[in-house]
């Protein structure tokens, strides 16, 4: 079923990447110098499917930036990767993105060089594409999980460390949801509450569960799925989960918890307040099905990608062919790190001693179906993200459902996962979303022609 046709409004928005002040250590705590797109740190933009977004990025930072629209199937030219799909947006410059998101869902956006430093200081925004509900929910609440690397005086600690970058990543010193340490909100009693849970952390994996109310998973990375009861669901960095919860009676609360912590960590406490809704059976309606093209699994070409530590040789990658326009591109210091710890199929993203754009990890044919087999040869989980595509996860050992749609998939140690998709033309980044892992080598791109 399709969502009802919409008028197709146009939204002209301006995002000013700039340093602003925020009290992340509590309202009476010290001020921190955050980098954000709007005055509201986790500003949420809501549009309807069929609407066109025109987003003007103005860079008031001291270094270049861009906006990558994570999980949205945009044309390659709007994908926001410095050097690969657009020139860096230098300090003082402006760049306007324009696209019509083809899918409903819960998305976010962020820059693509110095992600540890820029996203680490808060540079990210949330984009919601509405129009998927057959039955309107009674409340729609965004929960954005993100730790901060802050000293007690509110100043920043180093965003990457050799110990973290070479292992599971460097964790923040304080946790937050929507920028606060104990997020709570009121919801209508007996209402159907839609929770849009985003893991925007650089590193941390969370395992989401709900206590005190019945909860169903309704979308993975924003993609509708036939509702099933939520037991717990792991979200690596950049992953999202939409959950529908039936609120309890007035005066009662329910909690959204992270079960991956030593002690379950409350992501949110939601209190039911008087409403005109009555108690009734809870049978969540599925969201309108997505329009994501599905791979033809019989005809699909299969390719294997191994995610591993860098070997000595992998630190040095070949340069792209000189007759390729990207062959003349030299990556600047914001887009490479000094060291290399990680690799995909033994190739690593370049480091400071080798700044030429690497060749694509593989060449694909536009319109063709592919199955990527992802293998984890490390002792750490890696949330693996492919730009510009929504793929079907065909097999994942730690999932409650046989198949689901995603743009980022959590690859556990020793795990082998298959993802399937139809290739779209362009150069698309393919990387782990633990920010230190991508910056220190676990990143490349595929070329679809
Ligand atoms: Cu959130 Cu390269 O992406
Ligand atoms: Cu990783």
XYZ file of C-alpha atoms and ligand atoms in Angstrom:
453
model
C 0.000 0.000 0.000
C 1.132 3.519 -0.744
C 0.845 6.533 1.484
C -1.756 8.980 0.198
C -0.306 11.326 -2.423
C 0.942 14.561 -0.990
C 1.033 17.994 -2.503
C 4.835 18.068 -2.611
C 5.666 21.179 -0.650
C 9.066 22.824 -0.860
C 11.036 23.561 2.299
C 13.760 26.207 2.061
C 15.882 25.701 5.131
C 19.151 27.204 6.293
C 21.654 25.342 8.431
C 24.419 27.513 9.870
C 27.303 25.312 11.023
C 28.736 27.383 13.870
C 30.066 27.272 17.396
C 27.335 27.862 19.962
C 26.978 27.482 23.700
C 25.226 24.650 25.507
C 25.115 23.375 29.070
C 25.673 19.663 28.540
C 26.687 19.011 32.140
C 23.357 20.240 33.498
C 21.581 23.594 33.640
C 23.712 24.801 36.556
C 26.910 23.363 35.051
C 29.606 25.042 32.952
C 29.083 26.109 29.360
C 30.458 23.966 26.524
C 31.314 25.229 23.049
C 29.250 22.964 20.827
C 29.193 22.940 17.019
C 25.653 22.751 15.671
C 23.565 23.581 12.591
C 20.857 25.453 14.503
C 20.380 27.093 17.904
C 18.702 23.942 19.108
C 21.478 21.293 19.356
C 19.490 18.300 18.123
C 17.148 20.292 15.918
C 14.513 18.110 14.300
C 13.332 18.886 10.770
C 10.047 17.276 9.744
C 8.844 17.092 6.161
C 6.361 14.841 4.343
C 7.241 12.243 1.744
C 6.929 13.905 -1.666
C 8.189 17.228 -0.308
C 11.370 18.773 -1.646
C 14.086 19.859 0.722
C 16.339 22.753 -0.209
C 18.941 22.996 2.532
C 21.394 25.872 2.476
C 24.522 25.086 4.493
C 26.433 28.162 5.652
C 29.816 27.373 7.150
C 30.752 29.650 10.063
C 33.300 27.177 11.453
C 37.078 27.583 11.160
C 37.380 24.440 9.015
C 35.620 22.963 6.013
C 32.494 20.851 6.341
C 29.565 19.365 4.384
C 26.232 17.646 5.001
C 25.788 13.941 4.338
C 22.136 12.827 4.498
C 22.541 9.500 6.232
C 20.202 6.785 4.964
C 18.374 8.975 2.455
C 18.476 7.781 -1.125
C 19.669 11.097 -2.597
C 21.256 11.643 -6.018
C 25.014 11.078 -5.723
C 25.766 14.796 -6.239
C 23.789 15.606 -3.049
C 25.431 12.952 -0.852
C 27.725 15.419 0.894
C 31.092 13.645 0.968
C 33.979 16.099 0.670
C 36.156 15.475 -2.420
C 34.194 12.391 -3.530
C 30.817 13.968 -4.340
C 31.424 17.705 -3.800
C 34.168 20.176 -2.941
C 34.607 20.921 0.762
C 32.449 23.842 1.964
C 35.201 26.124 3.264
C 34.830 28.613 6.124
C 32.539 31.438 4.991
C 31.177 29.449 2.056
C 27.675 28.217 1.312
C 26.391 25.081 -0.398
C 22.763 24.280 -1.170
C 21.511 20.698 -1.224
C 18.275 19.920 -2.966
C 16.444 16.616 -3.193
C 13.079 14.945 -2.724
C 13.454 12.045 -0.289
C 11.859 8.973 -1.888
C 11.216 7.188 1.420
C 9.521 7.954 4.710
C 11.483 7.436 7.907
C 13.759 8.571 10.705
C 17.051 9.931 9.377
C 19.898 12.185 10.435
C 22.651 14.191 8.804
C 26.266 15.010 9.565
C 29.534 16.125 7.912
C 32.013 13.631 6.407
C 35.564 14.791 7.283
C 36.877 15.219 10.819
C 33.755 13.458 11.990
C 35.269 12.699 15.389
C 35.863 16.417 15.956
C 32.790 17.862 14.224
C 30.149 15.277 15.154
C 31.952 14.893 18.494
C 31.153 18.550 19.244
C 27.536 17.998 18.258
C 27.370 18.721 14.516
C 24.421 16.554 13.471
C 20.733 17.102 12.777
C 17.646 14.923 12.597
C 15.423 14.676 9.529
C 12.052 12.989 9.716
C 10.125 12.179 6.574
C 6.514 11.698 7.610
C 3.628 10.085 5.782
C 4.049 6.426 6.736
C 1.319 6.057 9.385
C -1.903 4.285 8.408
C -3.217 5.152 11.821
C -1.845 8.371 13.328
C 0.056 7.916 16.578
C -0.963 10.085 19.550
C 2.562 11.326 20.245
C 5.814 11.201 18.288
C 8.975 11.463 20.361
C 12.562 11.603 19.106
C 15.211 10.043 21.361
C 18.757 10.820 20.193
C 21.444 8.944 22.103
C 24.852 10.605 22.270
C 27.756 10.699 24.707
C 30.006 13.726 25.141
C 33.784 13.775 25.699
C 33.768 16.517 28.308
C 36.085 17.491 31.144
C 34.470 18.696 34.387
C 34.919 22.340 33.376
C 32.855 21.767 30.229
C 35.836 21.758 27.830
C 36.417 18.992 25.324
C 38.675 16.001 25.854
C 40.530 14.498 22.880
C 37.959 12.960 20.529
C 40.234 10.174 19.409
C 42.862 8.222 21.271
C 45.222 5.521 19.975
C 43.757 3.048 22.499
C 40.196 3.771 21.386
C 40.839 4.117 17.673
C 42.662 0.788 17.547
C 40.014 -1.009 19.611
C 36.300 -0.438 20.285
C 36.440 3.369 19.962
C 36.843 6.195 22.490
C 33.800 6.558 24.728
C 32.361 9.803 26.008
C 32.518 10.820 29.653
C 28.832 11.590 30.019
C 25.780 10.080 28.410
C 22.779 11.955 27.122
C 19.529 11.655 25.239
C 18.418 14.775 23.342
C 21.344 16.545 25.011
C 20.137 15.962 28.591
C 21.269 13.393 31.122
C 17.845 12.128 32.239
C 15.339 12.691 29.480
C 11.683 12.570 30.430
C 8.413 13.623 28.853
C 4.669 13.363 29.364
C 2.585 11.263 27.005
C -1.202 10.823 26.704
C -2.460 7.908 28.823
C -3.588 4.907 26.710
C -2.119 6.632 23.647
C -0.041 5.038 20.901
C 3.373 6.607 21.356
C 5.818 6.521 18.486
C 9.420 6.562 19.629
C 12.071 7.378 17.057
C 15.290 6.163 18.632
C 18.552 7.262 16.999
C 22.012 6.219 18.061
C 24.065 9.282 17.159
C 27.056 8.322 19.260
C 30.537 8.069 17.766
C 31.181 4.714 19.369
C 28.647 3.298 21.795
C 26.321 0.433 20.906
C 22.985 0.445 22.748
C 20.498 -2.370 23.240
C 17.034 -0.851 23.342
C 14.165 -2.252 25.379
C 10.981 -0.901 26.956
C 9.802 -1.629 30.490
C 6.382 -0.787 31.880
C 4.432 -0.858 28.608
C 3.856 -3.003 25.549
C 6.167 -2.074 22.664
C 6.401 -3.105 19.012
C 9.161 -2.508 16.492
C 7.635 -0.740 13.476
C 10.696 0.415 11.493
C 14.402 -0.336 11.214
C 16.622 2.565 10.081
C 13.334 4.276 9.217
C 12.125 1.432 6.975
C 8.691 -0.021 7.785
C 8.590 -3.615 9.015
C 5.591 -5.782 9.961
C 5.181 -4.893 13.680
C 6.650 -7.414 16.113
C 7.050 -7.229 19.892
C 10.255 -5.511 20.999
C 12.331 -7.665 23.308
C 15.602 -5.845 22.790
C 17.291 -4.541 19.678
C 20.904 -3.517 19.263
C 21.723 -0.220 17.646
C 25.308 0.448 16.640
C 26.459 3.969 15.838
C 24.152 5.626 13.252
C 21.394 2.997 13.486
C 17.744 3.847 14.231
C 14.695 2.036 15.489
C 11.053 3.143 15.453
C 8.946 1.658 18.216
C 5.239 1.989 18.931
C 4.343 1.839 22.624
C 0.892 1.789 24.206
C 1.032 4.240 27.073
C -0.243 3.041 30.463
C -3.000 4.648 32.526
C -2.658 8.172 33.951
C 0.047 8.506 36.582
C 2.031 5.459 35.434
C 5.360 5.646 33.659
C 7.342 3.485 31.291
C 11.034 3.529 30.542
C 13.171 3.081 27.476
C 16.321 1.313 28.599
C 19.748 0.487 27.224
C 20.422 -3.103 28.300
C 23.935 -3.136 26.915
C 25.328 -1.146 29.840
C 26.517 -2.880 32.989
C 23.317 -1.642 34.665
C 20.314 -0.966 32.399
C 20.626 2.722 31.506
C 17.404 4.771 31.287
C 17.341 6.443 27.884
C 13.966 8.016 28.652
C 11.214 8.017 31.243
C 7.751 8.687 29.839
C 4.885 9.498 32.119
C 1.269 8.971 31.126
C -0.988 11.944 31.798
C -4.787 12.272 31.646
C -6.176 12.036 28.093
C -9.527 11.299 26.483
C -8.336 7.898 25.237
C -9.694 4.730 26.757
C -8.043 1.415 27.481
C -8.418 -0.919 24.442
C -6.528 -3.821 22.838
C -3.145 -2.942 21.336
C -2.786 -4.228 17.791
C -0.321 -1.959 15.957
C -1.091 -1.353 12.287
C 1.922 -1.690 9.991
C 3.310 1.485 8.458
C 2.746 1.974 4.727
C 5.231 -0.301 2.942
C 8.402 1.236 1.564
C 9.215 1.746 -2.121
C 12.807 0.620 -1.830
C 13.750 -1.435 -4.923
C 14.291 -5.081 -3.958
C 17.214 -7.095 -5.258
C 16.619 -10.059 -7.547
C 18.400 -12.616 -5.399
C 18.645 -15.261 -8.132
C 20.343 -12.943 -10.594
C 22.402 -11.063 -7.999
C 26.164 -10.942 -8.238
C 27.873 -11.867 -4.947
C 30.856 -10.041 -3.519
C 32.670 -10.541 -0.230
C 34.022 -7.815 2.044
C 36.245 -8.589 4.975
C 36.502 -6.028 7.777
C 39.809 -6.433 9.550
C 42.724 -4.771 11.243
C 45.196 -3.160 8.860
C 48.184 -5.291 8.052
C 51.468 -3.489 7.496
C 50.892 -3.478 3.745
C 47.318 -2.309 4.032
C 48.366 1.047 5.433
C 49.453 1.993 1.954
C 46.740 2.078 -0.641
C 47.060 2.408 -4.355
C 46.035 5.671 -5.938
C 43.135 5.884 -8.337
C 43.918 5.911 -12.075
C 45.366 9.211 -13.282
C 42.775 9.603 -16.036
C 40.012 9.588 -13.397
C 38.976 13.119 -12.305
C 39.371 11.935 -8.709
C 42.980 10.991 -9.563
C 44.005 14.637 -9.173
C 42.363 14.968 -5.757
C 44.594 15.187 -2.710
C 42.789 14.624 0.573
C 43.562 17.352 3.096
C 44.483 16.802 6.736
C 40.840 17.080 7.858
C 39.927 14.030 5.779
C 42.797 11.713 6.754
C 44.357 10.645 10.043
C 47.998 10.114 10.933
C 47.735 6.380 11.433
C 45.928 3.407 9.935
C 44.482 0.651 12.097
C 41.688 -0.847 9.978
C 40.938 -2.152 6.514
C 38.197 -3.405 4.187
C 39.402 -6.242 1.940
C 42.938 -5.293 3.004
C 42.580 -1.744 1.633
C 42.576 1.199 4.043
C 41.390 4.769 3.745
C 44.580 6.821 3.157
C 46.509 8.413 5.992
C 48.592 11.566 6.265
C 51.572 10.078 4.461
C 49.473 9.043 1.473
C 46.805 11.550 0.568
C 45.711 10.473 -2.871
C 42.119 9.367 -3.324
C 42.138 5.558 -3.299
C 40.503 3.554 -6.099
C 36.991 2.196 -5.443
C 36.726 -1.021 -3.434
C 34.729 -2.459 -6.306
C 32.934 -1.478 -9.511
C 29.221 -2.212 -9.825
C 26.684 -1.874 -12.621
C 23.744 0.500 -12.165
C 20.382 -1.254 -11.962
C 21.948 -4.631 -11.162
C 21.246 -6.643 -8.016
C 24.079 -7.420 -5.619
C 24.556 -9.484 -2.503
C 27.417 -8.295 -0.324
C 28.729 -10.804 2.144
C 30.211 -8.922 5.099
C 32.713 -10.706 7.321
C 34.114 -9.477 10.591
C 37.684 -10.563 11.187
C 38.119 -8.470 14.352
C 37.094 -8.905 18.014
C 34.877 -5.774 17.872
C 31.376 -5.135 16.496
C 31.231 -2.790 13.488
C 28.097 -0.965 12.284
C 28.607 -1.075 8.513
C 27.005 1.655 6.392
C 26.545 1.949 2.633
C 25.654 5.385 1.291
C 22.823 6.038 -1.141
C 21.146 2.650 -0.811
C 18.678 0.916 1.432
C 19.598 -2.736 1.578
C 17.841 -5.834 2.770
C 19.630 -7.701 5.549
C 19.215 -11.339 4.485
C 20.808 -13.027 7.451
C 22.023 -11.691 10.742
C 22.660 -14.045 13.613
C 21.445 -11.675 16.344
C 18.153 -10.469 15.000
C 14.551 -11.300 15.869
C 13.435 -11.122 12.270
C 14.598 -13.059 9.252
C 14.877 -10.056 6.954
C 14.698 -6.318 7.354
C 15.651 -3.141 5.533
C 18.516 -0.982 6.743
C 21.251 1.420 5.716
C 23.613 0.398 8.518
C 24.019 -3.129 9.853
C 25.739 -4.297 12.998
C 28.398 -6.895 12.230
C 29.353 -8.747 15.390
C 32.738 -10.406 15.931
C 33.113 -13.519 13.753
C 29.728 -12.825 12.192
C 28.929 -13.129 8.493
C 26.018 -11.057 7.203
C 24.496 -10.842 3.753
C 22.934 -7.656 2.450
C 21.148 -7.272 -0.897
C 20.360 -4.179 -2.924
C 19.923 -2.743 -6.397
C 22.880 -0.529 -7.325
C 22.333 3.190 -8.009
C 24.741 5.194 -10.154
C 27.485 7.101 -8.346
C 30.477 6.890 -6.009
C 29.131 5.754 -2.641
C 31.012 5.558 0.638
C 31.053 2.194 2.375
C 32.406 2.196 5.916
C 32.126 1.309 9.570
C 30.210 4.043 11.440
C 32.348 3.981 14.576
C 33.894 7.336 13.785
C 37.423 6.409 14.779
C 37.211 3.202 12.759
C 36.250 4.991 9.558
C 38.844 7.713 10.058
C 41.572 5.216 10.849
C 41.094 3.060 7.779
C 37.788 1.130 7.778
C 36.361 3.187 4.932
C 36.241 3.063 1.168
C 33.740 3.553 -1.617
C 32.055 1.573 -4.335
C 31.649 2.939 -7.857
C 28.391 2.239 -9.674
C 28.449 2.995 -13.407
Cu 26.435 8.502 8.460
Cu 29.316 7.941 5.648
O 27.842 8.199 7.006
Cu 34.125 -0.431 13.288
